[in-house]
Amino acid sequence: MTRSPVRHLGESERSAVERLLERDPIAAAQVIERIAARGLSWWRSDGKMLGYGQRRELQAICWAGAHVTPLATHREAVAAFAETLARQARTCGSIVGPAEGVLELWAALSGLWGPSREVRTAQPLLLADAPSPVAEDPLVRPVALDELDKLMPASIAMYTEEVGVSPVDATNTTGYRSRVATLVRGSRSYARFHGDTVVFKADVAVLTRHTAQIQGVWVHPEWRGQGLATSGMSTVVNHVLRRFAPTVSLYVNDYNVPARRAYDRCGFRQVGEFATVLF
């Protein structure tokens, strides 16, 4: 690997980092939200920001925490980030972000950080900036905090289906429950209930001044094929545009044809491509 000027970035370089992120604020939404919430102070425990380039010529960045996300990268920057990351054992659960940077980084690190559980090489990044043209589902609404226990089974099922492992086990249920509860408190978790059972859900998982990124979209297996995803997402898109952000975004596995059709009907268009390496 090629030696290059990679360093840990701190609060003094926050403006340079933010200028770089503003080049593609939809793809960079997850990192933008983290910085807005906690800054770049060196003592933060949830991760660190690596920068490539001289202090006045920041060219690329890589967030390294529970997830690793390379942004605004080119080949030399990816090689330099890989060299830095290779000096320590892997602690992240995934590498996720714009496809080119993610796949180049994984090619450099796979011999040291492998094996992966799965590599998703093509995940269209979608955007909607106008109300959905299809009818809303009037039964889809923000989840109330006293409905958290009813929401949790659907949230766990969604995560398990999407990621391939459960977010909880017999000894640890509090971490994931806390994350779900935070979204509910912010009116950022939407669902349709049939009695006490959630039959559709979606979350505003990331929120910036540019976009609200939707994750956790799920339809109960017994209710699939009935159009709930389309009408439910229509409700979410319209509500989010009115209340949270000027655009709604998400990324989806390219092979998930039913979901892609639902998003297309709701007015989403492709603006980029992500990739994810799961460990």
mmCIF file with all atom_site columns, C-alpha atoms in Angstrom, residues 95-259:
data_model
loop_
_atom_site.group_PDB
_atom_site.id
_atom_site.type_symbol
_atom_site.label_atom_id
_atom_site.label_alt_id
_atom_site.label_comp_id
_atom_site.label_asym_id
_atom_site.label_entity_id
_atom_site.label_seq_id
_atom_site.pdbx_PDB_ins_code
_atom_site.Cartn_x
_atom_site.Cartn_y
_atom_site.Cartn_z
_atom_site.occupancy
_atom_site.B_iso_or_equiv
_atom_site.pdbx_formal_charge
_atom_site.auth_seq_id
_atom_site.auth_comp_id
_atom_site.auth_asym_id
_atom_site.auth_atom_id
_atom_site.pdbx_PDB_model_num
ATOM 1   C CA . ILE A 1 95  ? -18.357 -0.780  5.426  1.00 0.00 ? 95  ILE A CA 1
ATOM 2   C CA . VAL A 1 96  ? -21.068 1.288   3.759  1.00 0.00 ? 96  VAL A CA 1
ATOM 3   C CA . GLY A 1 97  ? -21.280 4.262   1.440  1.00 0.00 ? 97  GLY A CA 1
ATOM 4   C CA . PRO A 1 98  ? -20.748 5.230   -2.203 1.00 0.00 ? 98  PRO A CA 1
ATOM 5   C CA . ALA A 1 99  ? -20.039 2.014   -4.052 1.00 0.00 ? 99  ALA A CA 1
ATOM 6   C CA . GLU A 1 100 ? -16.738 2.818   -5.706 1.00 0.00 ? 100 GLU A CA 1
ATOM 7   C CA . GLY A 1 101 ? -14.989 3.814   -2.491 1.00 0.00 ? 101 GLY A CA 1
ATOM 8   C CA . VAL A 1 102 ? -16.487 0.978   -0.438 1.00 0.00 ? 102 VAL A CA 1
ATOM 9   C CA . LEU A 1 103 ? -15.541 -1.735  -2.917 1.00 0.00 ? 103 LEU A CA 1
ATOM 10  C CA . GLU A 1 104 ? -12.022 -0.388  -3.434 1.00 0.00 ? 104 GLU A CA 1
ATOM 11  C CA . LEU A 1 105 ? -11.506 -0.190  0.321  1.00 0.00 ? 105 LEU A CA 1
ATOM 12  C CA . TRP A 1 106 ? -12.782 -3.732  0.791  1.00 0.00 ? 106 TRP A CA 1
ATOM 13  C CA . ALA A 1 107 ? -10.491 -5.013  -1.972 1.00 0.00 ? 107 ALA A CA 1
ATOM 14  C CA . ALA A 1 108 ? -7.553  -3.577  -0.034 1.00 0.00 ? 108 ALA A CA 1
ATOM 15  C CA . LEU A 1 109 ? -8.686  -4.798  3.404  1.00 0.00 ? 109 LEU A CA 1
ATOM 16  C CA . SER A 1 110 ? -10.376 -8.119  2.689  1.00 0.00 ? 110 SER A CA 1
ATOM 17  C CA . GLY A 1 111 ? -7.221  -10.131 3.327  1.00 0.00 ? 111 GLY A CA 1
ATOM 18  C CA . LEU A 1 112 ? -6.910  -8.599  6.794  1.00 0.00 ? 112 LEU A CA 1
ATOM 19  C CA . TRP A 1 113 ? -10.525 -7.951  7.799  1.00 0.00 ? 113 TRP A CA 1
ATOM 20  C CA . GLY A 1 114 ? -12.205 -10.861 6.072  1.00 0.00 ? 114 GLY A CA 1
ATOM 21  C CA . PRO A 1 115 ? -14.166 -12.897 5.739  1.00 0.00 ? 115 PRO A CA 1
ATOM 22  C CA . SER A 1 116 ? -17.353 -10.890 5.279  1.00 0.00 ? 116 SER A CA 1
ATOM 23  C CA . ARG A 1 117 ? -20.819 -12.313 5.771  1.00 0.00 ? 117 ARG A CA 1
ATOM 24  C CA . GLU A 1 118 ? -22.052 -10.641 2.606  1.00 0.00 ? 118 GLU A CA 1
ATOM 25  C CA . VAL A 1 119 ? -20.997 -8.020  0.069  1.00 0.00 ? 119 VAL A CA 1
ATOM 26  C CA . ARG A 1 120 ? -23.828 -6.047  -1.522 1.00 0.00 ? 120 ARG A CA 1
ATOM 27  C CA . THR A 1 121 ? -22.185 -4.455  -4.517 1.00 0.00 ? 121 THR A CA 1
ATOM 28  C CA . ALA A 1 122 ? -25.111 -2.518  -6.000 1.00 0.00 ? 122 ALA A CA 1
ATOM 29  C CA . GLN A 1 123 ? -27.579 -0.579  -3.862 1.00 0.00 ? 123 GLN A CA 1
ATOM 30  C CA . PRO A 1 124 ? -29.263 2.252   -5.778 1.00 0.00 ? 124 PRO A CA 1
ATOM 31  C CA . LEU A 1 125 ? -29.374 5.505   -3.784 1.00 0.00 ? 125 LEU A CA 1
ATOM 32  C CA . LEU A 1 126 ? -32.817 7.023   -4.355 1.00 0.00 ? 126 LEU A CA 1
ATOM 33  C CA . LEU A 1 127 ? -34.275 10.498  -3.809 1.00 0.00 ? 127 LEU A CA 1
ATOM 34  C CA . ALA A 1 128 ? -37.752 12.030  -3.769 1.00 0.00 ? 128 ALA A CA 1
ATOM 35  C CA . ASP A 1 129 ? -38.219 15.790  -3.582 1.00 0.00 ? 129 ASP A CA 1
ATOM 36  C CA . ALA A 1 130 ? -41.924 16.115  -4.418 1.00 0.00 ? 130 ALA A CA 1
ATOM 37  C CA . PRO A 1 131 ? -45.101 14.638  -2.922 1.00 0.00 ? 131 PRO A CA 1
ATOM 38  C CA . SER A 1 132 ? -45.836 11.050  -3.857 1.00 0.00 ? 132 SER A CA 1
ATOM 39  C CA . PRO A 1 133 ? -48.186 10.727  -6.839 1.00 0.00 ? 133 PRO A CA 1
ATOM 40  C CA . VAL A 1 134 ? -49.977 7.662   -5.406 1.00 0.00 ? 134 VAL A CA 1
ATOM 41  C CA . ALA A 1 135 ? -52.646 7.476   -2.731 1.00 0.00 ? 135 ALA A CA 1
ATOM 42  C CA . GLU A 1 136 ? -51.541 7.483   0.889  1.00 0.00 ? 136 GLU A CA 1
ATOM 43  C CA . ASP A 1 137 ? -52.451 4.840   3.455  1.00 0.00 ? 137 ASP A CA 1
ATOM 44  C CA . PRO A 1 138 ? -54.527 6.740   6.052  1.00 0.00 ? 138 PRO A CA 1
ATOM 45  C CA . LEU A 1 139 ? -53.711 4.111   8.685  1.00 0.00 ? 139 LEU A CA 1
ATOM 46  C CA . VAL A 1 140 ? -49.951 4.747   8.565  1.00 0.00 ? 140 VAL A CA 1
ATOM 47  C CA . ARG A 1 141 ? -48.917 7.203   11.285 1.00 0.00 ? 141 ARG A CA 1
ATOM 48  C CA . PRO A 1 142 ? -46.111 8.029   13.724 1.00 0.00 ? 142 PRO A CA 1
ATOM 49  C CA . VAL A 1 143 ? -45.784 5.443   16.468 1.00 0.00 ? 143 VAL A CA 1
ATOM 50  C CA . ALA A 1 144 ? -46.594 6.569   20.017 1.00 0.00 ? 144 ALA A CA 1
ATOM 51  C CA . LEU A 1 145 ? -44.147 5.846   22.813 1.00 0.00 ? 145 LEU A CA 1
ATOM 52  C CA . ASP A 1 146 ? -46.665 3.640   24.636 1.00 0.00 ? 146 ASP A CA 1
ATOM 53  C CA . GLU A 1 147 ? -46.719 1.451   21.499 1.00 0.00 ? 147 GLU A CA 1
ATOM 54  C CA . LEU A 1 148 ? -43.009 0.651   21.704 1.00 0.00 ? 148 LEU A CA 1
ATOM 55  C CA . ASP A 1 149 ? -43.583 -2.915  22.899 1.00 0.00 ? 149 ASP A CA 1
ATOM 56  C CA . LYS A 1 150 ? -45.863 -3.537  19.924 1.00 0.00 ? 150 LYS A CA 1
ATOM 57  C CA . LEU A 1 151 ? -43.305 -2.074  17.502 1.00 0.00 ? 151 LEU A CA 1
ATOM 58  C CA . MET A 1 152 ? -40.283 -3.996  18.780 1.00 0.00 ? 152 MET A CA 1
ATOM 59  C CA . PRO A 1 153 ? -41.131 -7.429  17.234 1.00 0.00 ? 153 PRO A CA 1
ATOM 60  C CA . ALA A 1 154 ? -41.506 -5.809  13.804 1.00 0.00 ? 154 ALA A CA 1
ATOM 61  C CA . SER A 1 155 ? -38.273 -3.825  14.216 1.00 0.00 ? 155 SER A CA 1
ATOM 62  C CA . ILE A 1 156 ? -36.367 -6.953  15.220 1.00 0.00 ? 156 ILE A CA 1
ATOM 63  C CA . ALA A 1 157 ? -37.855 -8.944  12.332 1.00 0.00 ? 157 ALA A CA 1
ATOM 64  C CA . MET A 1 158 ? -36.967 -6.198  9.848  1.00 0.00 ? 158 MET A CA 1
ATOM 65  C CA . TYR A 1 159 ? -33.369 -5.959  11.071 1.00 0.00 ? 159 TYR A CA 1
ATOM 66  C CA . THR A 1 160 ? -32.918 -9.722  11.065 1.00 0.00 ? 160 THR A CA 1
ATOM 67  C CA . GLU A 1 161 ? -34.260 -10.067 7.519  1.00 0.00 ? 161 GLU A CA 1
ATOM 68  C CA . GLU A 1 162 ? -32.185 -7.176  6.202  1.00 0.00 ? 162 GLU A CA 1
ATOM 69  C CA . VAL A 1 163 ? -28.868 -7.729  7.978  1.00 0.00 ? 163 VAL A CA 1
ATOM 70  C CA . GLY A 1 164 ? -28.988 -11.492 8.458  1.00 0.00 ? 164 GLY A CA 1
ATOM 71  C CA . VAL A 1 165 ? -28.495 -11.501 12.227 1.00 0.00 ? 165 VAL A CA 1
ATOM 72  C CA . SER A 1 166 ? -30.756 -10.470 15.088 1.00 0.00 ? 166 SER A CA 1
ATOM 73  C CA . PRO A 1 167 ? -30.021 -7.111  16.777 1.00 0.00 ? 167 PRO A CA 1
ATOM 74  C CA . VAL A 1 168 ? -30.802 -8.665  20.175 1.00 0.00 ? 168 VAL A CA 1
ATOM 75  C CA . ASP A 1 169 ? -29.914 -11.808 22.083 1.00 0.00 ? 169 ASP A CA 1
ATOM 76  C CA . ALA A 1 170 ? -30.781 -13.359 25.412 1.00 0.00 ? 170 ALA A CA 1
ATOM 77  C CA . THR A 1 171 ? -28.235 -11.223 27.261 1.00 0.00 ? 171 THR A CA 1
ATOM 78  C CA . ASN A 1 172 ? -28.645 -7.870  25.452 1.00 0.00 ? 172 ASN A CA 1
ATOM 79  C CA . THR A 1 173 ? -31.910 -6.291  24.383 1.00 0.00 ? 173 THR A CA 1
ATOM 80  C CA . THR A 1 174 ? -31.450 -2.772  25.724 1.00 0.00 ? 174 THR A CA 1
ATOM 81  C CA . GLY A 1 175 ? -29.173 -1.279  23.055 1.00 0.00 ? 175 GLY A CA 1
ATOM 82  C CA . TYR A 1 176 ? -31.437 -1.871  20.092 1.00 0.00 ? 176 TYR A CA 1
ATOM 83  C CA . ARG A 1 177 ? -34.565 -1.058  22.081 1.00 0.00 ? 177 ARG A CA 1
ATOM 84  C CA . SER A 1 178 ? -33.005 2.276   23.051 1.00 0.00 ? 178 SER A CA 1
ATOM 85  C CA . ARG A 1 179 ? -32.337 3.103   19.394 1.00 0.00 ? 179 ARG A CA 1
ATOM 86  C CA . VAL A 1 180 ? -35.920 2.270   18.406 1.00 0.00 ? 180 VAL A CA 1
ATOM 87  C CA . ALA A 1 181 ? -37.264 4.280   21.342 1.00 0.00 ? 181 ALA A CA 1
ATOM 88  C CA . THR A 1 182 ? -35.207 7.313   20.299 1.00 0.00 ? 182 THR A CA 1
ATOM 89  C CA . LEU A 1 183 ? -36.809 7.280   16.853 1.00 0.00 ? 183 LEU A CA 1
ATOM 90  C CA . VAL A 1 184 ? -40.268 6.887   18.356 1.00 0.00 ? 184 VAL A CA 1
ATOM 91  C CA . ARG A 1 185 ? -39.726 9.826   20.732 1.00 0.00 ? 185 ARG A CA 1
ATOM 92  C CA . GLY A 1 186 ? -38.783 11.991  17.765 1.00 0.00 ? 186 GLY A CA 1
ATOM 93  C CA . SER A 1 187 ? -41.904 10.931  15.811 1.00 0.00 ? 187 SER A CA 1
ATOM 94  C CA . ARG A 1 188 ? -39.514 9.371   13.313 1.00 0.00 ? 188 ARG A CA 1
ATOM 95  C CA . SER A 1 189 ? -40.958 5.840   13.298 1.00 0.00 ? 189 SER A CA 1
ATOM 96  C CA . TYR A 1 190 ? -44.066 5.171   11.211 1.00 0.00 ? 190 TYR A CA 1
ATOM 97  C CA . ALA A 1 191 ? -46.311 2.122   11.269 1.00 0.00 ? 191 ALA A CA 1
ATOM 98  C CA . ARG A 1 192 ? -49.662 0.677   10.361 1.00 0.00 ? 192 ARG A CA 1
ATOM 99  C CA . PHE A 1 193 ? -51.193 -1.502  13.067 1.00 0.00 ? 193 PHE A CA 1
ATOM 100 C CA . HIS A 1 194 ? -53.670 -4.331  12.681 1.00 0.00 ? 194 HIS A CA 1
ATOM 101 C CA . GLY A 1 195 ? -54.796 -4.772  16.250 1.00 0.00 ? 195 GLY A CA 1
ATOM 102 C CA . ASP A 1 196 ? -51.549 -5.088  18.205 1.00 0.00 ? 196 ASP A CA 1
ATOM 103 C CA . THR A 1 197 ? -49.566 -6.278  15.174 1.00 0.00 ? 197 THR A CA 1
ATOM 104 C CA . VAL A 1 198 ? -47.434 -4.006  12.999 1.00 0.00 ? 198 VAL A CA 1
ATOM 105 C CA . VAL A 1 199 ? -48.100 -4.792  9.339  1.00 0.00 ? 199 VAL A CA 1
ATOM 106 C CA . PHE A 1 200 ? -46.023 -1.944  7.825  1.00 0.00 ? 200 PHE A CA 1
ATOM 107 C CA . LYS A 1 201 ? -43.195 0.144   9.252  1.00 0.00 ? 201 LYS A CA 1
ATOM 108 C CA . ALA A 1 202 ? -40.543 2.642   8.166  1.00 0.00 ? 202 ALA A CA 1
ATOM 109 C CA . ASP A 1 203 ? -38.115 4.881   10.051 1.00 0.00 ? 203 ASP A CA 1
ATOM 110 C CA . VAL A 1 204 ? -36.526 8.275   9.468  1.00 0.00 ? 204 VAL A CA 1
ATOM 111 C CA . ALA A 1 205 ? -33.161 6.879   10.511 1.00 0.00 ? 205 ALA A CA 1
ATOM 112 C CA . VAL A 1 206 ? -31.010 9.836   9.440  1.00 0.00 ? 206 VAL A CA 1
ATOM 113 C CA . LEU A 1 207 ? -32.009 13.483  9.409  1.00 0.00 ? 207 LEU A CA 1
ATOM 114 C CA . THR A 1 208 ? -30.067 16.480  8.064  1.00 0.00 ? 208 THR A CA 1
ATOM 115 C CA . ARG A 1 209 ? -31.042 19.851  6.674  1.00 0.00 ? 209 ARG A CA 1
ATOM 116 C CA . HIS A 1 210 ? -30.725 18.341  3.196  1.00 0.00 ? 210 HIS A CA 1
ATOM 117 C CA . THR A 1 211 ? -32.570 15.044  3.505  1.00 0.00 ? 211 THR A CA 1
ATOM 118 C CA . ALA A 1 212 ? -34.415 12.536  5.650  1.00 0.00 ? 212 ALA A CA 1
ATOM 119 C CA . GLN A 1 213 ? -33.003 9.072   4.993  1.00 0.00 ? 213 GLN A CA 1
ATOM 120 C CA . ILE A 1 214 ? -35.527 6.270   5.361  1.00 0.00 ? 214 ILE A CA 1
ATOM 121 C CA . GLN A 1 215 ? -34.454 2.884   6.672  1.00 0.00 ? 215 GLN A CA 1
ATOM 122 C CA . GLY A 1 216 ? -36.199 -0.090  8.233  1.00 0.00 ? 216 GLY A CA 1
ATOM 123 C CA . VAL A 1 217 ? -38.975 -0.392  5.652  1.00 0.00 ? 217 VAL A CA 1
ATOM 124 C CA . TRP A 1 218 ? -40.817 -3.642  6.332  1.00 0.00 ? 218 TRP A CA 1
ATOM 125 C CA . VAL A 1 219 ? -44.128 -5.342  5.598  1.00 0.00 ? 219 VAL A CA 1
ATOM 126 C CA . HIS A 1 220 ? -45.398 -8.256  7.684  1.00 0.00 ? 220 HIS A CA 1
ATOM 127 C CA . PRO A 1 221 ? -44.965 -11.496 5.683  1.00 0.00 ? 221 PRO A CA 1
ATOM 128 C CA . GLU A 1 222 ? -48.698 -12.256 5.833  1.00 0.00 ? 222 GLU A CA 1
ATOM 129 C CA . TRP A 1 223 ? -49.537 -8.853  4.355  1.00 0.00 ? 223 TRP A CA 1
ATOM 130 C CA . ARG A 1 224 ? -47.063 -8.758  1.485  1.00 0.00 ? 224 ARG A CA 1
ATOM 131 C CA . GLY A 1 225 ? -48.261 -8.451  -2.105 1.00 0.00 ? 225 GLY A CA 1
ATOM 132 C CA . GLN A 1 226 ? -51.196 -6.212  -1.151 1.00 0.00 ? 226 GLN A CA 1
ATOM 133 C CA . GLY A 1 227 ? -49.651 -2.834  -1.973 1.00 0.00 ? 227 GLY A CA 1
ATOM 134 C CA . LEU A 1 228 ? -48.962 -1.813  1.626  1.00 0.00 ? 228 LEU A CA 1
ATOM 135 C CA . ALA A 1 229 ? -45.380 -0.827  0.866  1.00 0.00 ? 229 ALA A CA 1
ATOM 136 C CA . THR A 1 230 ? -46.433 1.592   -1.877 1.00 0.00 ? 230 THR A CA 1
ATOM 137 C CA . SER A 1 231 ? -49.282 3.281   -0.012 1.00 0.00 ? 231 SER A CA 1
ATOM 138 C CA . GLY A 1 232 ? -47.365 3.233   3.268  1.00 0.00 ? 232 GLY A CA 1
ATOM 139 C CA . MET A 1 233 ? -44.271 4.807   1.745  1.00 0.00 ? 233 MET A CA 1
ATOM 140 C CA . SER A 1 234 ? -46.489 7.383   0.057  1.00 0.00 ? 234 SER A CA 1
ATOM 141 C CA . THR A 1 235 ? -47.720 8.448   3.499  1.00 0.00 ? 235 THR A CA 1
ATOM 142 C CA . VAL A 1 236 ? -44.171 8.536   4.885  1.00 0.00 ? 236 VAL A CA 1
ATOM 143 C CA . VAL A 1 237 ? -42.779 10.545  1.971  1.00 0.00 ? 237 VAL A CA 1
ATOM 144 C CA . ASN A 1 238 ? -45.520 13.173  2.121  1.00 0.00 ? 238 ASN A CA 1
ATOM 145 C CA . HIS A 1 239 ? -45.399 13.496  5.900  1.00 0.00 ? 239 HIS A CA 1
ATOM 146 C CA . VAL A 1 240 ? -41.604 13.732  5.965  1.00 0.00 ? 240 VAL A CA 1
ATOM 147 C CA . LEU A 1 241 ? -41.535 16.395  3.234  1.00 0.00 ? 241 LEU A CA 1
ATOM 148 C CA . ARG A 1 242 ? -44.044 18.467  5.180  1.00 0.00 ? 242 ARG A CA 1
ATOM 149 C CA . ARG A 1 243 ? -42.384 18.075  8.568  1.00 0.00 ? 243 ARG A CA 1
ATOM 150 C CA . PHE A 1 244 ? -38.719 17.141  8.417  1.00 0.00 ? 244 PHE A CA 1
ATOM 151 C CA . ALA A 1 245 ? -36.689 17.840  5.279  1.00 0.00 ? 245 ALA A CA 1
ATOM 152 C CA . PRO A 1 246 ? -36.824 19.071  1.657  1.00 0.00 ? 246 PRO A CA 1
ATOM 153 C CA . THR A 1 247 ? -36.001 15.618  0.290  1.00 0.00 ? 247 THR A CA 1
ATOM 154 C CA . VAL A 1 248 ? -36.493 11.979  1.231  1.00 0.00 ? 248 VAL A CA 1
ATOM 155 C CA . SER A 1 249 ? -33.757 9.454   0.427  1.00 0.00 ? 249 SER A CA 1
ATOM 156 C CA . LEU A 1 250 ? -32.963 5.778   0.888  1.00 0.00 ? 250 LEU A CA 1
ATOM 157 C CA . TYR A 1 251 ? -30.828 3.018   -0.554 1.00 0.00 ? 251 TYR A CA 1
ATOM 158 C CA . VAL A 1 252 ? -32.116 -0.385  -1.578 1.00 0.00 ? 252 VAL A CA 1
ATOM 159 C CA . ASN A 1 253 ? -30.621 -3.697  -2.673 1.00 0.00 ? 253 ASN A CA 1
ATOM 160 C CA . ASP A 1 254 ? -30.697 -3.881  -6.460 1.00 0.00 ? 254 ASP A CA 1
ATOM 161 C CA . TYR A 1 255 ? -32.213 -7.379  -6.360 1.00 0.00 ? 255 TYR A CA 1
ATOM 162 C CA . ASN A 1 256 ? -35.195 -6.289  -4.235 1.00 0.00 ? 256 ASN A CA 1
ATOM 163 C CA . VAL A 1 257 ? -37.510 -5.825  -7.197 1.00 0.00 ? 257 VAL A CA 1
ATOM 164 C CA . PRO A 1 258 ? -40.800 -5.402  -5.238 1.00 0.00 ? 258 PRO A CA 1
ATOM 165 C CA . ALA A 1 259 ? -39.304 -2.647  -3.079 1.00 0.00 ? 259 ALA A CA 1
#
